[in-house]
Tab-separated table of C-alpha atoms in Angstrom:
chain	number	residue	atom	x	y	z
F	1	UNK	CA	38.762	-10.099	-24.339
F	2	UNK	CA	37.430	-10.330	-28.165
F	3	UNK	CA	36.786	-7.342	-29.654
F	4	UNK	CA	33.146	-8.108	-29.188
F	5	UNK	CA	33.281	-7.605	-25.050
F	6	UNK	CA	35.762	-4.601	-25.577
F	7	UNK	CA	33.242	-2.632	-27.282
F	8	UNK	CA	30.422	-3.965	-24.840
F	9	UNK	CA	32.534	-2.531	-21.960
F	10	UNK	CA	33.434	0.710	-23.450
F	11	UNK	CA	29.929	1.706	-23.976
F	12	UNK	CA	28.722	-0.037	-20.424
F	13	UNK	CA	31.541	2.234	-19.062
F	14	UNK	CA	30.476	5.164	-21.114
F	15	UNK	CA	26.621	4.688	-20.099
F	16	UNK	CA	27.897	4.147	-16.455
F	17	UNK	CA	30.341	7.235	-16.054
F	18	UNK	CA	27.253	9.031	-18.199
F	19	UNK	CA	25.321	9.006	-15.119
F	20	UNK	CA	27.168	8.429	-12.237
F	21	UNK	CA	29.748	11.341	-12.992
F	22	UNK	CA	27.175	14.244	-12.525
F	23	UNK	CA	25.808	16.270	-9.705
F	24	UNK	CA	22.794	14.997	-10.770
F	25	UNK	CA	23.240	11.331	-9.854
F	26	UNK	CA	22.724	12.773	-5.939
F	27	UNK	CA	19.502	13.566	-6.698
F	28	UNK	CA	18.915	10.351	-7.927
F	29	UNK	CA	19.861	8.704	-5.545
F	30	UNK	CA	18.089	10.035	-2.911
F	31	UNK	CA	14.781	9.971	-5.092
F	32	UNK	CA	13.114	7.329	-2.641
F	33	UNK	CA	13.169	9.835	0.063
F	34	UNK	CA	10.813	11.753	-2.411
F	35	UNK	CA	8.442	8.691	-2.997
F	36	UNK	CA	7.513	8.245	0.795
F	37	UNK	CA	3.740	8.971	-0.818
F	38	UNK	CA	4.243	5.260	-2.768
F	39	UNK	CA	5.990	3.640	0.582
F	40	UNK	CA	2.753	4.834	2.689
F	41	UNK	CA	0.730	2.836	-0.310
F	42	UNK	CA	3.253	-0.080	0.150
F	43	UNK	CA	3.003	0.164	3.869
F	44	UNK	CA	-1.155	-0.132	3.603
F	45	UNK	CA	-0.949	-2.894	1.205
F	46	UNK	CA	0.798	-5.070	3.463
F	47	UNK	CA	-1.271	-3.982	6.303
F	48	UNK	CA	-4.455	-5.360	4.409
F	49	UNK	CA	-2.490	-8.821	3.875
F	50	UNK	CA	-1.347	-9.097	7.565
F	51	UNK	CA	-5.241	-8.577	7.959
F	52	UNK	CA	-6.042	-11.000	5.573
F	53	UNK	CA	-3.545	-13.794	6.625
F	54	UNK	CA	-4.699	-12.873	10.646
F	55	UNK	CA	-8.107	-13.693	9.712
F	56	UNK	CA	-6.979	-17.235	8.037
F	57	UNK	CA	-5.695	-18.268	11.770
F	58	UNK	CA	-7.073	-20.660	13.585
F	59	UNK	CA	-6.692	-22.370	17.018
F	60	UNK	CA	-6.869	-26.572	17.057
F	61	UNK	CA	-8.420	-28.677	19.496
F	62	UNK	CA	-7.288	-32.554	18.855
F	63	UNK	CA	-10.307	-34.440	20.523
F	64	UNK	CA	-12.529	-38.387	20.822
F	65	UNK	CA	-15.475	-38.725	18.472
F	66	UNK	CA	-17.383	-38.487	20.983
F	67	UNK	CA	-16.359	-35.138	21.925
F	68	UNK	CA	-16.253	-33.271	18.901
F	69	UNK	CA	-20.071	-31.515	18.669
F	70	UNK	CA	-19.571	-30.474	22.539
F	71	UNK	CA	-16.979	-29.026	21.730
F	72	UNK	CA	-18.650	-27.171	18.460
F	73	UNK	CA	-21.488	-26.858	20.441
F	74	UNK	CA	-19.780	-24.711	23.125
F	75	UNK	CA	-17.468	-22.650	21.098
F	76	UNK	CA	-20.625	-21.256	19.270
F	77	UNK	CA	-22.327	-20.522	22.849
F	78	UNK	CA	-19.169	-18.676	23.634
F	79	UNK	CA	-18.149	-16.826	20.681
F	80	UNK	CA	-22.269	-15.596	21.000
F	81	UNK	CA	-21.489	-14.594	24.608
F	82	UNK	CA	-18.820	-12.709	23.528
F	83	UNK	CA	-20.296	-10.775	20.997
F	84	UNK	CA	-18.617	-12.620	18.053
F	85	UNK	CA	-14.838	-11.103	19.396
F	86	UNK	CA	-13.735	-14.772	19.800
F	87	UNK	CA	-10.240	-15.923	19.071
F	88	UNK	CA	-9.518	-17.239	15.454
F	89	UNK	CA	-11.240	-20.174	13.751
F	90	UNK	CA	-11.559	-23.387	15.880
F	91	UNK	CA	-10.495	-26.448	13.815
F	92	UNK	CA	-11.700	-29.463	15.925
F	93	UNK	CA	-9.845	-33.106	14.838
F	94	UNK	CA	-10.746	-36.304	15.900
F	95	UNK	CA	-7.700	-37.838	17.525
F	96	UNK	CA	-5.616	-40.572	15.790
F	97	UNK	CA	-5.409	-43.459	17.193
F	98	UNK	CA	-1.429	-43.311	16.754
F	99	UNK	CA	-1.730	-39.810	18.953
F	100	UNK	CA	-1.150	-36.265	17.134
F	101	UNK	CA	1.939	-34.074	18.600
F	102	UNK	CA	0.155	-30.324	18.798
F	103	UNK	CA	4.108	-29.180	17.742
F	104	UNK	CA	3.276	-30.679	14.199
F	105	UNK	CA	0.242	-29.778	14.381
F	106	UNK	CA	1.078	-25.814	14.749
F	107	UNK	CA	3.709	-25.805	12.392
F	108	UNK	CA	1.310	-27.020	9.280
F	109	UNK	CA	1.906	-24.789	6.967
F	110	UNK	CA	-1.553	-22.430	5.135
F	111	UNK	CA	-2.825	-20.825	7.901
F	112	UNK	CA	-1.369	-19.597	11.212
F	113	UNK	CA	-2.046	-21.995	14.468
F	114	UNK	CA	-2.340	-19.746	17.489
F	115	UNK	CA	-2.701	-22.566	20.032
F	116	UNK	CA	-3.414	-26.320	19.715
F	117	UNK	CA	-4.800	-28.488	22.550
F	118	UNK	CA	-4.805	-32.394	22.677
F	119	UNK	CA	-5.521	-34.787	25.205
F	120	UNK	CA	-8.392	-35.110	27.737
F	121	UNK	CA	-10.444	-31.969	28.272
F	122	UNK	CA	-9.893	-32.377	32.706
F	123	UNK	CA	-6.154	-32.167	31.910
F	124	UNK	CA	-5.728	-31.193	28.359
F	125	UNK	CA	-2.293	-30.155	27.039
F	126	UNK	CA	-2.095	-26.587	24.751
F	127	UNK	CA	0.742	-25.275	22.940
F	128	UNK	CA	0.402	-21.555	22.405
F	129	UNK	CA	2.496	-19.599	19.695
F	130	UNK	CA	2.917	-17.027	22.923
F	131	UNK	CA	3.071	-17.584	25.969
F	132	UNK	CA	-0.508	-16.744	28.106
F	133	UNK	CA	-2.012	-16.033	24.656
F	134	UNK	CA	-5.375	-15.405	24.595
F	135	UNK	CA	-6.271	-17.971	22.310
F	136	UNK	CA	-4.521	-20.845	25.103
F	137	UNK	CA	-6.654	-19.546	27.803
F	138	UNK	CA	-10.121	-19.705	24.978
F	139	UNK	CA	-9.125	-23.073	24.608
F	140	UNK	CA	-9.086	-23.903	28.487
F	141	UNK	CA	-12.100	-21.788	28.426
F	142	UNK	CA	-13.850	-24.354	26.229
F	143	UNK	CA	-12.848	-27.747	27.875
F	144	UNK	CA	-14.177	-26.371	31.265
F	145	UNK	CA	-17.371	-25.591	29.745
F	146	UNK	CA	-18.204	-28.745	28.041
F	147	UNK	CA	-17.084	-30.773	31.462
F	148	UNK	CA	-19.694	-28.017	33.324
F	149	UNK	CA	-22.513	-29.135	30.219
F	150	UNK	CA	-21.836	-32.457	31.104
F	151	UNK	CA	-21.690	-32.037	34.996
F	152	UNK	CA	-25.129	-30.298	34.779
F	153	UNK	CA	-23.346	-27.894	37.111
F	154	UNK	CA	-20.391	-26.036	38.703
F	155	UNK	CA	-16.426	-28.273	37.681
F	156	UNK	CA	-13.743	-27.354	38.947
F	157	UNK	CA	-11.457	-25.689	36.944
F	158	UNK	CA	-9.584	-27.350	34.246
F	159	UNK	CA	-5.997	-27.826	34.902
F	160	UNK	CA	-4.266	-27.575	31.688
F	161	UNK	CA	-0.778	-27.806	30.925
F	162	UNK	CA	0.369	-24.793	28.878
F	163	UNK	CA	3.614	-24.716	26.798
F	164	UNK	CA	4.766	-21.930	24.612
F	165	UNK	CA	5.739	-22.410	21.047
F	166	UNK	CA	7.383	-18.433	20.666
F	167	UNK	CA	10.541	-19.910	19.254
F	168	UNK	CA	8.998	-21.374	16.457
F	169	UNK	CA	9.640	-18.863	14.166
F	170	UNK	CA	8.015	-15.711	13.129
F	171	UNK	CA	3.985	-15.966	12.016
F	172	UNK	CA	2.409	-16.244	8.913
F	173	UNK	CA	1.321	-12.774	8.727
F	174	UNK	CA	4.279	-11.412	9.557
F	175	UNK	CA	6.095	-13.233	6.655
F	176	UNK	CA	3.278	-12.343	4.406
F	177	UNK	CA	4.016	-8.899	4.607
F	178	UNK	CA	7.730	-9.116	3.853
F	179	UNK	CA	7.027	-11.311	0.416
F	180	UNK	CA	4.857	-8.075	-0.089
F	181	UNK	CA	7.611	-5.845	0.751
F	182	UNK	CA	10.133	-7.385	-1.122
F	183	UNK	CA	7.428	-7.307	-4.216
F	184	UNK	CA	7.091	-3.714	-4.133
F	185	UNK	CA	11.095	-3.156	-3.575
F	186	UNK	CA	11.500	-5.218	-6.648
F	187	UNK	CA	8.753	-3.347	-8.740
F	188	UNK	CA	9.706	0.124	-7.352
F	189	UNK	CA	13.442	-0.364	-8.421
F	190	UNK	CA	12.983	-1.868	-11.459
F	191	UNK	CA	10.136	0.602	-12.879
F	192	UNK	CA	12.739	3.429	-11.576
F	193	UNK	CA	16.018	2.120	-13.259
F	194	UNK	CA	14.814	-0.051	-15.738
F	195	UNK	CA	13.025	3.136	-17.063
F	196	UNK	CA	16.315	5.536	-17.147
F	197	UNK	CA	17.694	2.978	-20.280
F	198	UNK	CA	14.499	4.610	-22.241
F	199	UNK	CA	15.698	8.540	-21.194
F	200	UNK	CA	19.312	7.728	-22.509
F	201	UNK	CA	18.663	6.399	-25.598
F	202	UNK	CA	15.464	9.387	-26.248
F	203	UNK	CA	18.570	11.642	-25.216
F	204	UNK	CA	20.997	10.039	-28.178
F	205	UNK	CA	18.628	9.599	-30.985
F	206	UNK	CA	17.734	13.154	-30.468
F	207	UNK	CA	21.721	14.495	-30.615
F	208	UNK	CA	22.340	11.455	-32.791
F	209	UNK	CA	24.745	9.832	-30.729
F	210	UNK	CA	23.379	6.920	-31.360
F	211	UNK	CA	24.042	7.050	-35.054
F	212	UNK	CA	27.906	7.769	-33.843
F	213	UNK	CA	28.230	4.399	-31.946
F	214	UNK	CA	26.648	2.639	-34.624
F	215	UNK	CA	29.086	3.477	-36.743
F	216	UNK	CA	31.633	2.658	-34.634
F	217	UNK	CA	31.059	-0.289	-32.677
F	218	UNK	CA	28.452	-3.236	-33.943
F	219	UNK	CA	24.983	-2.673	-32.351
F	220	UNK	CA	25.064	-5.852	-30.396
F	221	UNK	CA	27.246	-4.064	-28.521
F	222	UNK	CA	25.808	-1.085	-28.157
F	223	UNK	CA	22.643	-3.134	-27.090
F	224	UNK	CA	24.333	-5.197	-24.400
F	225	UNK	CA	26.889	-2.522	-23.231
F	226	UNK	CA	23.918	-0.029	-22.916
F	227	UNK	CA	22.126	-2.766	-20.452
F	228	UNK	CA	24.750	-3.832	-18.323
F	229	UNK	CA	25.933	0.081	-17.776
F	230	UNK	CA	22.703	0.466	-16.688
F	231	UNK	CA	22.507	-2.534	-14.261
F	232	UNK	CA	26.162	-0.902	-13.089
F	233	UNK	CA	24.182	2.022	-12.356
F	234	UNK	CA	20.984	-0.084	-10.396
F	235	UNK	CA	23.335	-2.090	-8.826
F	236	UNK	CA	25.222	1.386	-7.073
F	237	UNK	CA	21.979	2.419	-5.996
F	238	UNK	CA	20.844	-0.647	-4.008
F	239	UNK	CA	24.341	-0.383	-2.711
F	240	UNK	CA	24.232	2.893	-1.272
F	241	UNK	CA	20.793	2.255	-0.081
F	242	UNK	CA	21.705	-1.195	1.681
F	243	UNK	CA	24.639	0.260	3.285
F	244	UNK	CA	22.112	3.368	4.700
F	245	UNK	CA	20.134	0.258	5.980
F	246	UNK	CA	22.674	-1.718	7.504
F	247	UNK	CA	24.065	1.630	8.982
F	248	UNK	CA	20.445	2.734	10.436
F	249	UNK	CA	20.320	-0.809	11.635
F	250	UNK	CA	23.655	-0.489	13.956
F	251	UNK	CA	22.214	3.087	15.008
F	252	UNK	CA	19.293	1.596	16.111
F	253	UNK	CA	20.226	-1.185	17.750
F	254	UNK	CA	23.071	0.355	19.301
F	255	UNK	CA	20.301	2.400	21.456
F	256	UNK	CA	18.040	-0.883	22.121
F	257	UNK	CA	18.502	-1.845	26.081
F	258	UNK	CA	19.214	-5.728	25.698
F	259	UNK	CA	16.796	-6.390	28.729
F	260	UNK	CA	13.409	-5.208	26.730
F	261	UNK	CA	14.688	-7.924	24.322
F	262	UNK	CA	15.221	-10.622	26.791
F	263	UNK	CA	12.101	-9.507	28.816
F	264	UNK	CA	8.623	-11.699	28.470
F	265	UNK	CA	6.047	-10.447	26.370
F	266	UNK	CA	8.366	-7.428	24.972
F	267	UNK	CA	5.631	-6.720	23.262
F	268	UNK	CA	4.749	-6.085	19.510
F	269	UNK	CA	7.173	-4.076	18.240
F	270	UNK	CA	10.184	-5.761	19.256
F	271	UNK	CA	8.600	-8.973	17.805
F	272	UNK	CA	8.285	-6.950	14.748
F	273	UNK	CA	11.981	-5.939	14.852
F	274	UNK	CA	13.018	-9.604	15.458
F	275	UNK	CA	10.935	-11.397	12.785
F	276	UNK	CA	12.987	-13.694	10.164
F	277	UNK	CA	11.758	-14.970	6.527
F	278	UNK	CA	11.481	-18.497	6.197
F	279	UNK	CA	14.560	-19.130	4.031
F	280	UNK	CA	16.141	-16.606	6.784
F	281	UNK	CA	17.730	-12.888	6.084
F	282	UNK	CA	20.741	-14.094	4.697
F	283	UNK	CA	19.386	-16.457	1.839
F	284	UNK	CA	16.103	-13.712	1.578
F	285	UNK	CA	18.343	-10.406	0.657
F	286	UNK	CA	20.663	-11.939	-1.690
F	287	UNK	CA	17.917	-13.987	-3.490
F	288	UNK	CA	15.852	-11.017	-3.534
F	289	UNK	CA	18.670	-9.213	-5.043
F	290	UNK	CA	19.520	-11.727	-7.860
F	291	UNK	CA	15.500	-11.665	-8.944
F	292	UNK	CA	16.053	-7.777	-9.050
F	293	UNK	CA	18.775	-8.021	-11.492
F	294	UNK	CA	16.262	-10.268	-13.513
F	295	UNK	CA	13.326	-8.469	-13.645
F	296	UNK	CA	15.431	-5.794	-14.578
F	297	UNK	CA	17.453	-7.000	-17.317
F	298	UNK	CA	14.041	-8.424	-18.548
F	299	UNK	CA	12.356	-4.972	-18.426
F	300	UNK	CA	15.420	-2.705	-19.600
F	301	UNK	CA	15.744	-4.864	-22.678
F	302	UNK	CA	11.831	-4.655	-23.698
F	303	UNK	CA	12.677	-0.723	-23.219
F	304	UNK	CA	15.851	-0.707	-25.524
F	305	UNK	CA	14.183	-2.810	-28.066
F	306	UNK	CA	10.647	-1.253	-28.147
F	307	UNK	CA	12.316	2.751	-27.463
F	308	UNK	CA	14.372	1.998	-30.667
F	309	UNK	CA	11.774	1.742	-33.109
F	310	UNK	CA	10.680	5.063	-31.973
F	311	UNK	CA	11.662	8.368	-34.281
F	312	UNK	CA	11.452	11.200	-31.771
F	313	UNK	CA	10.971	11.666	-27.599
F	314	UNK	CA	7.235	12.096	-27.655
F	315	UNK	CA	7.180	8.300	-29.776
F	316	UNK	CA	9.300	6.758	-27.327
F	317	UNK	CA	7.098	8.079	-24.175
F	318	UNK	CA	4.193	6.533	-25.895
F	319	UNK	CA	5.652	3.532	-26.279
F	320	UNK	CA	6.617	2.950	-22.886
F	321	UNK	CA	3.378	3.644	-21.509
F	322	UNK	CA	1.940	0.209	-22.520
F	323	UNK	CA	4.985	-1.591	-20.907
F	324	UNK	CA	4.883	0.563	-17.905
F	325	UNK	CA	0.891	-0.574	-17.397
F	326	UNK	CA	1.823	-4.102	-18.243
F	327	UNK	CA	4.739	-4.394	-15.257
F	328	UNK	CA	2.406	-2.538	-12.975
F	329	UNK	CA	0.158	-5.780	-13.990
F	330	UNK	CA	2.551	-8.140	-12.798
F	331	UNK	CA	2.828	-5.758	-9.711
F	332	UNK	CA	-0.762	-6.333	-9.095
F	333	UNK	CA	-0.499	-10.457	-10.026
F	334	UNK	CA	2.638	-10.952	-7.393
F	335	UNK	CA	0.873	-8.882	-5.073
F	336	UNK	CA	-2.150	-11.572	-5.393
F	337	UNK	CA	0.237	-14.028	-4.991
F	338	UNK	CA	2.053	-12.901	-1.908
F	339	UNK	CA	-1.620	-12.673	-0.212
F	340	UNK	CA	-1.784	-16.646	-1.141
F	341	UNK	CA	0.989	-18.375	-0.902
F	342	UNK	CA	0.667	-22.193	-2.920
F	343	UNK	CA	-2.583	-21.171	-4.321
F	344	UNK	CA	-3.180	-21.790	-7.826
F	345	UNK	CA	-2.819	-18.105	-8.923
F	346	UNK	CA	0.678	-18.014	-7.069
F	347	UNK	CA	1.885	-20.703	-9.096
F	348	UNK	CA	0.960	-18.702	-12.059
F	349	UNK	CA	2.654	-15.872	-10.953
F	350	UNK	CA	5.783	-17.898	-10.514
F	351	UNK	CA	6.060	-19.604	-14.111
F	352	UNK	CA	4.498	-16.634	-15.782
F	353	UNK	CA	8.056	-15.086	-16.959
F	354	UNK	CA	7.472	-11.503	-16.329
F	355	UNK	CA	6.216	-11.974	-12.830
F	356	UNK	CA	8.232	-14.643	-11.728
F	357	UNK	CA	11.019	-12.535	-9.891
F	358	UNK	CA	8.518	-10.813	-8.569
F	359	UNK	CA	6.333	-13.503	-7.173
F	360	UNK	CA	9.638	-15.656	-6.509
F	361	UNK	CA	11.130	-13.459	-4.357
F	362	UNK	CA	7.776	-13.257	-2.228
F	363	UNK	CA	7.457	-17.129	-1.754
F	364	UNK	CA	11.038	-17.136	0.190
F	365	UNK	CA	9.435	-15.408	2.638
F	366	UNK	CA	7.017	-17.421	3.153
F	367	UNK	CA	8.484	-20.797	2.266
F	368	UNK	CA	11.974	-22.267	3.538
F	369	UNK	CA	12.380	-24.498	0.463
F	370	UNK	CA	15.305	-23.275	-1.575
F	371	UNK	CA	15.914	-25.843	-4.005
F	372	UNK	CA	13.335	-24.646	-5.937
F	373	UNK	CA	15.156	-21.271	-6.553
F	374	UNK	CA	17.859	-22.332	-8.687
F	375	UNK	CA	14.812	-24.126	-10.972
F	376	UNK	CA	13.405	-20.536	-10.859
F	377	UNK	CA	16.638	-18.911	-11.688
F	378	UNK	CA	17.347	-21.291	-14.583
F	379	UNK	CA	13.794	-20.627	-16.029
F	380	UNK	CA	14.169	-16.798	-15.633
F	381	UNK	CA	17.522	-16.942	-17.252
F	382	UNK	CA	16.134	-18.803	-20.440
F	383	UNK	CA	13.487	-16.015	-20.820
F	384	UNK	CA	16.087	-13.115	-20.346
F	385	UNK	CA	17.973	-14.805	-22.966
F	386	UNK	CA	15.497	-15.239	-25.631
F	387	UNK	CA	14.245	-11.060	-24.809
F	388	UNK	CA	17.533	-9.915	-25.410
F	389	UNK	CA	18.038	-11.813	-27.794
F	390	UNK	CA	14.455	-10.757	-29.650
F	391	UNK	CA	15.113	-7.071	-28.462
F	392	UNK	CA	18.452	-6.485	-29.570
F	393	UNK	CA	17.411	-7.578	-33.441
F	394	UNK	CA	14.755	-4.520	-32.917
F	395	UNK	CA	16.939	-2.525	-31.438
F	396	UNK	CA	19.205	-2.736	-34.516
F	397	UNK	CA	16.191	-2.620	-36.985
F	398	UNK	CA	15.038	0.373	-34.892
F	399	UNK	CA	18.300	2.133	-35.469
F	400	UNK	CA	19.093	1.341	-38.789
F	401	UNK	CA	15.971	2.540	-39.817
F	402	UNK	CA	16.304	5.990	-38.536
F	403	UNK	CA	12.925	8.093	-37.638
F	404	UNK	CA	11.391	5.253	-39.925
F	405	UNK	CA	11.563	2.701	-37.128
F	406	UNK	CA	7.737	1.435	-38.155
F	407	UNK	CA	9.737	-0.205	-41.066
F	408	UNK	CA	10.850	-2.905	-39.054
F	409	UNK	CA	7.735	-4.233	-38.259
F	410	UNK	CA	6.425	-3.818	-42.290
F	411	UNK	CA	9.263	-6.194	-43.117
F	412	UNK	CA	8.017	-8.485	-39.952
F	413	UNK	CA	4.630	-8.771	-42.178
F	414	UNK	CA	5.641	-9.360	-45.464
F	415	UNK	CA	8.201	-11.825	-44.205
């Protein structure tokens, strides 16, 4: 190792054993269990977007020319009789001539497909996401009573073909609110780490410890060996908490009776329990995980860099107020995004540097490409670099400057 990374470790090992070493860090560690107020506020969020994503679902009926205003026609008569407690939004297609396969059909991607019928409406053929959904028997519903407007009178009744499309992986909504709960993981952990970098270094200007390692050791150093000891230290807690997860998982499974799971129509919660992102668990975690470690290496160095020009506690608080509002703005613009998957504004949120982990890590939920990752990756790695690489010449103006830290930014302007 040059002497460069020696130094870098000692004080990543000093900033690591700093905090970890204490009766304290138990306390610390457990600190989620005191911010269950902020999980209920996660938990509501992502409740509204299951809402909102519900009410985006539809139910498809693949039809002739000819057939398409009956079948408008009707659904309005019966979404009247019903007092407007219908199933979700009929989408009615006029049928290609090349015929349309309903398993396409309800795996488009935008909106959830509940059911989707083709064929002719005496013997039509529906594919249901479950199996004797309500929205397949609507649908069957519908086709009898256009053949019973066209009869002029009783039909008999319509003898569809269902088929059940459960296996074809978990629903929209359901994904939607896991991009949202991987959003405010992300935010929650970074905000709660990120911000211990500014407490250290408000702790060692005031004994001037600080002044010590400069002294010592080049501030580059100090800079990088300060960041990584405190990724060492955010990287222990989502240890520890992962582990409690994967252990309440066993637990929990351990007293699940394999039958309920096997049974038909289980029933809601057990659908919950077996839902899967898009990109699946394996490929969601760990991705999730490496955009943790850059929104926090992105956030701890604006803290280093902006905490340094800062003379006393008080200054330092004050200046992390502004940054704290601004990543509780990319909160809100990834939440936004997570709620709209491929709209404009979630494209924004993914290029936008600052709330591209964030907004990254909720599209692979909702989207199995993972290609695109590593292009996110590389992009998010170019903007870490240039931060700490604009943050650690402030952080060693900051210092140098003493309790005059302002000076830095009077040389900025004359320069």
């Amino acid at each position: 190792m040059t002497p460069f990374l020696k130094n870098m470790a000692v004080v990543a090992r000093r900033d690591f054993l700093a905090i970890v070493a204490t009766p304290t860090f138990l306390l610390f560690l457990l600190a989620p269990l005191f911010m269950l107020g902020m999980s209920l506020v996660g938990g509501l969020g992502a409740s509204q977007l299951a809402d909102s994503a519900r009410g985006a679902g539809r139910i498809v009926v693949v039809a002739g020319a000819d057939d398409v205003a009956a079948l408008r026609s009707a659904d309005t008569r019966l979404r009247d009789a019903l007092g407007g407690r219908g199933p979700a939004t009929l989408d009615v297609r006029i049928a290609s001539p090349k015929g349309d396969d309903p398993l396409v059909i309800a795996q488009e991607k935008g909106a959830d497909t509940y059911a989707v019928m083709v064929g002719p409406l005496a013997a039509p053929r529906i594919v249901e996401r479950e199996e004797g959904s309500r929205s397949g028997r609507y649908l069957a519903l519908l086709a009898e009573e256009v053949l019973r407007d066209r009869a002029a009178g009783a039909v008999p009744p319509v003898a569809a073909h269902f088929e059940s499309i459960r296996s074809g992986g978990t629903s929209i909504a359901v994904q939607q609110s896991m991009g949202f709960g991987a959003v405010f993981a992300i935010f929650l952990m970074t905000l709660l780490l990120a911000g211990q970098t500014v407490s250290s270094l408000a702790e060692e200007k005031g004994n001037k410890v600080i002044e010590i390692l400069a002294a010592a050791v080049p501030l580059e150093s100090v800079f990088l060996g300060k960041l990584l000891g405190m990724l060492g230290v955010a990287v222990l807690f989502i240890a520890f908490w992962l582990a409690m997860a994967a252990g309440g998982g066993l637990i929990a499974a351990t007293q699940i009776d394999p039958a309920t799971l096997s049974a038909a129509g289980a029933g809601k919660p057990v659908a919950a329990m077996l839902a899967v992102p898009a990109t699946g668990w394996g490929f969601f975690v760990g991705i999730c995980f490496v955009y943790f470690i850059m929104a926090f290496l992105l956030l701890g160095a604006v803290f280093l860099g902006v905490g340094a020009q800062a003379g006393t506690v008080r200054e330092i608080q004050m200046l992390s107020l502004p940054i704290t509002i601004f990543q509780v703005g990319m909160f809100s613009l990834s939440s936004a995004a997570a709620s709209a998957p491929g709209s404009p504004l979630a494209r924004f949120a993914e290029i936008f540097p600052f709330s591209s982990p964030f907004a990254m890590a909720a599209r692979a939920a909702t989207d199995d490409a993972k290609a695109v990752h590593l292009l996110a990756l590389g992009w998010q790695l170019l903007w870490v670099a240039l931060v700490i690489f604009l943050s650690v010449r402030m952080f060693r103006a900051g210092v140098l400057s003493g309790k005059a830290g302002w000076k830095f930014w009077k040389r900025r302007q004359r320069a």
